[in-house]
Amino acid sequence: MITTGIEAMSFYTPHRYLGLETLAEHHGIDPEKFSKGIGQEKIALPGHDEDIVTMGAEAALPLIERYGRENIDTLLFATETGIDQSKSAGIYVHRLLGLPANCRNVELKQACYSATPALQFACSYVARKPDRKVLVIASDVARYDLDSSGEATQGAGAVAMLISANPKVLEIGTATGLFTEDIMDFWRPNHRRTPVFDGKFSTLRYLNALVEAWNDYGANDGKSYEDFSHFCYHLPFSRMGEKAHRHLAKNAKAPIDMEKALTGMLYNRQVGNSYTASIYLAIVSTLENSAADLSGQSFGLFSYGSGATGEFFDATVVPGYQDHLFAARHQNLLNDRIAVSYEEYIALWHAIEAKDGAVTELPDEARGRYRLARIDDHKRIYTDRQS
């Protein structure tokens, strides 16, 4: 059987953040409500000229620079904060990255889950055509109403993955466990900029979907709980991952070992919620922050998207994976960020309106190579600083 999986993966997050102690101070509450209550420290904030396209392109750029564009004939873009009801955000990224014109390009949506079917579709495709590669991008801006219970769980980020029949980082297993149910725990109608959600209900359904997907995974010849050295979960906030890990261990009648999950939460605590990208950010965090050599070890992975769909699957770390990480780049990205005041956060939270078709120039705020320069006649104009 042809092995398929992740040849390389990289993430990007904007250079500004709001420390949650600043948010706590504004609301007059104990900062530990955020640092211990939900396990979060910072939320990343995109500038007005940054969005899912610029973040996705920035995340993918290191992959293109190191591995080239050759043989990439498919781009799958996963997001739940789409910028257009028709055109895929991946089309813009395709041009910014200079990918070949003979390329398939489509956007996938199912809340925070859609990057996982994109990954699975990509693996199936390269198994059929081993000489091809697929670029999978998960990119999202998590934005909630001001003063709402979700305000502290905002964030922004993107993860890009190069999928091939020559995985150098993770081999994706063929066993999967699936679960879908029609519920309203989190959704965003077309007329709203921020989502509607029932946090407590969503937590319960997340945990239920985890067990249902885990049981289905076992029924489909999946590995046993003891086979996994680490677990990575969808992380709207890191305490959710801790709840999930305890719940799964209890269901599997296994001892609870939080060390198997906590490494994957380190980046999430610094970036905040990145929706579709969050479980893949957890994988990057695990690979880059584990002191031990993880070669040959198996990860248990749970992806969840409200509405709701859950999937449990597995991945095995490929020997020599360290040579294909971008750990130093990612550390610099996180270390070089700057904190904003509450007033600056509010200014960034409010989007610049461009509904009447007039030319709207966006302030030059992005620190990366790509930016949304303006919106003109309802057209989004992205630029490459090096062009």
XYZ file of C-alpha atoms in Angstrom:
387
model
C 0.000 0.000 0.000
C 1.228 3.494 -0.839
C 1.888 5.591 2.257
C 0.523 9.116 2.184
C 0.678 12.024 4.547
C 2.251 15.332 5.423
C 5.538 16.117 3.713
C 5.842 19.435 5.548
C 3.650 21.844 7.524
C 3.934 25.474 8.606
C 1.783 28.020 10.428
C 1.332 31.768 10.445
C -0.304 34.181 12.846
C -0.496 38.000 12.787
C 2.110 40.077 14.617
C -0.250 41.690 17.114
C -2.099 40.175 20.053
C -4.231 41.115 23.009
C -3.036 39.765 26.337
C -6.039 38.365 28.156
C -4.944 40.092 31.366
C -5.685 43.344 29.492
C -9.156 42.107 28.640
C -9.683 40.986 32.228
C -8.612 44.392 33.538
C -11.073 46.140 31.235
C -13.922 43.926 32.406
C -12.861 44.165 36.057
C -12.474 40.423 36.533
C -9.745 38.121 37.831
C -7.209 37.367 35.033
C -7.134 33.760 36.216
C -10.631 33.374 34.775
C -8.837 33.266 31.441
C -5.385 31.891 32.285
C -6.739 29.040 34.434
C -10.455 28.993 33.602
C -10.095 28.465 29.864
C -6.323 28.015 29.724
C -5.608 30.919 27.376
C -3.062 33.738 27.529
C -3.298 35.705 24.264
C -5.500 36.156 21.225
C -3.933 36.970 17.848
C -5.353 39.999 16.032
C -5.150 40.483 12.251
C -4.706 43.979 10.849
C -7.290 45.499 8.538
C -5.184 44.412 5.558
C -4.896 40.803 6.743
C -7.422 38.022 6.346
C -7.675 34.295 5.618
C -6.014 34.794 2.215
C -2.934 36.666 3.417
C -2.501 34.353 6.425
C -2.941 31.260 4.251
C -0.364 32.498 1.740
C 2.082 33.374 4.524
C 1.667 29.910 6.062
C 2.275 28.202 2.710
C 5.207 30.375 1.611
C 7.905 28.436 3.558
C 6.688 25.190 1.999
C 6.950 26.646 -1.498
C 10.377 28.141 -0.807
C 11.780 24.858 0.527
C 9.993 22.227 -1.599
C 9.057 24.137 -4.747
C 5.834 24.353 -6.745
C 6.501 21.335 -8.907
C 3.817 18.636 -9.007
C 1.320 20.633 -6.928
C -1.872 20.306 -8.948
C -4.484 20.764 -6.213
C -5.092 23.445 -3.576
C -7.729 22.732 -0.936
C -8.638 25.752 1.225
C -10.489 25.081 4.483
C -12.158 27.914 6.368
C -15.316 28.960 8.163
C -14.624 32.677 7.809
C -14.989 32.854 4.044
C -14.586 36.206 2.305
C -16.823 35.414 -0.662
C -19.939 33.307 -1.139
C -18.758 32.119 -4.551
C -15.026 32.430 -5.204
C -12.626 30.238 -3.281
C -10.071 32.060 -1.148
C -7.609 29.549 -2.551
C -7.764 31.220 -5.965
C -6.157 34.350 -4.520
C -3.540 32.250 -2.719
C -2.817 30.341 -5.914
C -1.805 33.578 -7.663
C 0.137 34.994 -4.727
C 2.205 31.800 -4.496
C 2.727 31.522 -8.259
C 1.325 27.991 -8.454
C 0.963 26.322 -11.870
C -2.162 27.219 -13.856
C -2.995 23.533 -14.282
C -4.239 23.270 -10.729
C -7.471 22.175 -9.049
C -8.705 24.736 -6.496
C -11.672 24.572 -4.149
C -12.806 25.826 -0.718
C -14.272 23.492 1.907
C -16.580 24.399 4.791
C -17.944 22.581 7.838
C -17.157 24.794 10.796
C -13.808 23.933 12.406
C -13.708 20.470 10.818
C -13.160 21.153 7.105
C -9.353 20.924 7.037
C -9.600 17.283 8.080
C -11.659 16.095 5.091
C -9.338 18.230 2.960
C -6.404 16.268 4.367
C -8.178 12.939 3.858
C -9.216 13.827 0.296
C -5.657 14.876 -0.446
C -4.231 11.593 0.865
C -6.690 9.601 -1.241
C -5.762 11.627 -4.316
C -1.991 11.258 -3.998
C -2.444 7.527 -3.343
C -4.030 7.365 -6.791
C -1.482 9.722 -8.336
C 1.762 9.376 -6.340
C 3.650 11.821 -8.543
C 1.344 14.704 -7.534
C 1.165 16.874 -4.427
C -1.707 18.718 -2.761
C -1.452 21.969 -0.821
C -3.959 22.012 2.046
C -4.501 25.342 3.811
C -6.605 25.905 6.933
C -7.054 29.612 7.707
C -9.490 31.400 9.987
C -10.206 34.516 12.003
C -12.178 33.694 15.161
C -14.117 36.812 16.084
C -16.926 37.023 18.653
C -19.150 39.842 19.831
C -17.534 42.315 22.199
C -18.352 41.659 25.850
C -19.732 38.211 24.965
C -18.731 34.978 26.708
C -16.772 34.031 23.588
C -14.681 37.224 23.473
C -11.708 35.626 25.243
C -11.692 32.705 22.796
C -10.939 34.756 19.702
C -7.778 34.333 17.645
C -6.404 34.094 14.130
C -4.024 31.832 12.291
C -3.380 29.513 9.377
C -1.667 26.176 8.868
C -0.459 24.970 5.477
C 0.335 21.332 4.728
C 2.010 19.764 1.727
C 0.435 16.342 1.153
C 2.282 13.725 -0.860
C 3.003 10.022 -1.284
C 6.408 10.738 0.241
C 5.505 12.007 3.729
C 8.518 13.309 5.608
C 6.733 14.453 8.795
C 3.578 12.396 9.389
C 2.116 9.339 7.732
C -1.671 9.544 7.941
C -3.362 6.265 8.923
C -6.177 4.790 6.896
C -8.478 3.990 9.840
C -10.984 6.717 10.693
C -13.921 7.120 13.043
C -16.747 9.408 11.962
C -19.791 11.005 13.577
C -22.354 13.549 12.352
C -25.482 14.969 13.970
C -27.709 17.931 13.074
C -27.479 20.335 16.027
C -27.242 24.101 16.606
C -24.321 24.582 18.979
C -22.423 27.177 16.919
C -23.312 28.771 13.606
C -22.920 32.005 11.671
C -25.792 33.074 9.398
C -24.799 34.895 6.214
C -26.003 38.257 7.522
C -23.809 38.102 10.639
C -20.108 38.903 11.037
C -19.889 37.049 14.334
C -21.260 33.610 15.245
C -24.195 32.571 17.392
C -23.367 29.854 19.887
C -24.395 27.911 22.977
C -21.089 27.304 24.726
C -22.180 24.743 27.326
C -24.219 22.771 24.803
C -21.345 22.825 22.315
C -18.942 21.485 24.933
C -21.259 18.561 25.666
C -21.760 17.761 21.986
C -18.001 18.005 21.334
C -17.403 15.384 24.037
C -20.200 13.183 22.728
C -18.852 13.408 19.164
C -15.406 12.465 20.479
C -16.706 9.246 22.041
C -18.869 8.381 19.043
C -15.981 8.961 16.611
C -13.591 7.020 18.873
C -15.964 4.053 19.018
C -16.349 4.134 15.230
C -12.567 4.338 14.854
C -12.227 1.196 16.964
C -14.874 -0.590 14.906
C -12.877 0.235 11.764
C -9.667 -1.494 12.860
C -8.213 1.561 14.557
C -5.340 1.418 17.012
C -5.873 0.966 20.739
C -5.612 3.865 23.197
C -2.305 2.525 24.520
C -0.741 2.696 21.053
C -0.692 6.500 21.126
C 2.156 8.513 22.586
C 0.327 11.829 22.104
C -3.151 13.138 21.415
C -4.092 16.326 19.571
C -7.566 17.822 19.709
C -9.531 20.612 18.126
C -8.857 23.510 20.502
C -11.336 26.386 20.682
C -9.465 26.973 23.975
C -6.948 24.727 25.668
C -9.161 23.687 28.608
C -11.492 22.117 26.038
C -8.631 19.898 24.954
C -7.957 18.918 28.556
C -11.631 18.032 29.057
C -11.571 15.989 25.875
C -8.428 14.133 26.892
C -9.859 13.185 30.295
C -13.151 12.155 28.686
C -11.466 9.933 26.105
C -9.191 8.273 28.680
C -12.197 7.556 30.907
C -14.116 6.083 27.980
C -11.116 3.935 27.030
C -10.737 2.873 30.699
C -7.154 4.125 30.595
C -5.220 6.186 33.184
C -5.317 9.923 32.552
C -1.890 11.156 31.455
C -2.154 14.864 30.602
C 1.452 14.918 29.395
C 0.217 13.132 26.289
C -1.883 16.161 25.336
C -0.481 19.312 26.949
C 2.434 19.828 24.529
C -0.065 20.246 21.731
C -1.738 23.139 23.542
C 1.317 25.410 23.916
C 0.865 27.315 20.655
C -2.897 27.537 21.068
C -2.472 29.354 24.379
C -0.422 31.999 22.535
C -2.481 32.298 19.357
C -6.038 31.657 20.484
C -8.723 29.954 18.468
C -7.855 29.385 14.825
C -10.943 27.259 14.012
C -10.015 24.924 11.101
C -6.316 25.300 11.789
C -6.442 24.596 15.510
C -5.915 20.807 15.548
C -3.105 21.180 13.011
C -1.546 23.927 15.094
C -1.692 21.410 17.964
C 0.188 18.877 15.830
C 2.871 21.438 14.955
C 3.097 22.390 18.631
C 3.574 18.755 19.651
C 6.268 18.104 17.043
C 8.197 21.311 17.736
C 7.952 21.429 21.530
C 8.623 17.797 22.452
C 12.175 17.317 23.687
C 12.158 13.610 22.864
C 12.590 12.124 19.411
C 9.053 11.208 18.341
C 10.082 9.083 15.361
C 7.802 6.097 14.897
C 5.341 7.250 17.533
C 1.620 7.443 16.872
C -0.648 10.443 17.477
C -4.372 10.119 18.143
C -6.181 13.031 16.468
C -9.696 14.369 17.007
C -11.189 16.971 14.702
C -14.546 18.607 15.518
C -16.732 21.085 13.694
C -19.916 22.438 15.256
C -23.144 21.632 13.611
C -21.714 18.939 13.957
C -19.143 16.501 12.592
C -16.314 14.771 14.409
C -13.534 12.528 13.138
C -10.942 10.495 15.023
C -7.895 9.389 13.022
C -4.218 8.734 13.536
C -0.796 9.690 12.270
C 2.660 8.188 12.688
C 5.776 10.354 12.964
C 8.275 9.706 10.168
C 11.953 9.248 11.200
C 13.957 12.348 10.293
C 10.894 14.595 10.665
C 12.982 17.174 12.538
C 14.709 18.158 9.295
C 11.366 19.192 7.810
C 10.013 21.386 10.603
C 10.045 25.193 10.720
C 10.494 25.447 14.477
C 12.897 28.426 14.505
C 10.709 30.375 12.084
C 7.638 29.725 14.210
C 9.372 30.691 17.447
C 10.547 33.953 15.881
C 7.024 34.593 14.636
C 5.612 34.226 18.160
C 8.466 36.029 19.934
C 8.422 39.056 17.627
C 4.763 39.864 18.181
C 3.645 43.007 19.979
C 0.896 43.474 22.537
C -1.860 46.030 21.926
C -3.875 48.088 24.359
C -7.590 47.524 24.845
C -8.322 50.625 22.751
C -6.102 49.351 19.922
C -7.865 45.988 20.117
C -11.235 47.649 19.705
C -9.981 49.555 16.659
C -8.742 46.317 15.084
C -11.947 44.444 15.967
C -14.092 46.845 13.939
C -13.738 45.989 10.254
C -13.462 48.752 7.675
C -16.725 48.678 5.729
C -16.602 48.427 1.945
C -20.201 47.603 1.080
C -20.987 50.334 -1.470
C -18.399 49.337 -4.058
C -16.324 52.484 -3.598
C -12.542 52.245 -3.586
C -11.460 51.469 -0.038
C -7.750 51.641 0.656
C -6.629 49.530 3.606
C -3.961 50.817 6.021
C -0.587 49.126 5.589
C -0.474 47.133 8.820
C 0.563 43.596 7.840
C 4.139 42.639 8.592
C 4.243 39.752 6.132
C 4.896 39.601 2.409
C 1.219 39.642 1.393
C -1.546 42.097 2.189
C -5.051 43.104 1.179
C -4.278 46.507 -0.335
C -7.793 47.692 -1.178
C -11.336 46.747 -2.072
C -12.432 48.268 -5.370
C -15.836 47.739 -6.983
C -16.364 44.871 -4.504
C -13.120 43.236 -5.699
C -10.478 42.304 -3.142
C -7.034 43.396 -4.360
C -4.160 41.466 -2.795
C -0.557 42.462 -3.317
C 2.853 40.853 -2.981
C 5.429 43.268 -1.561
C 8.127 41.574 -3.656
C 6.322 41.974 -6.986
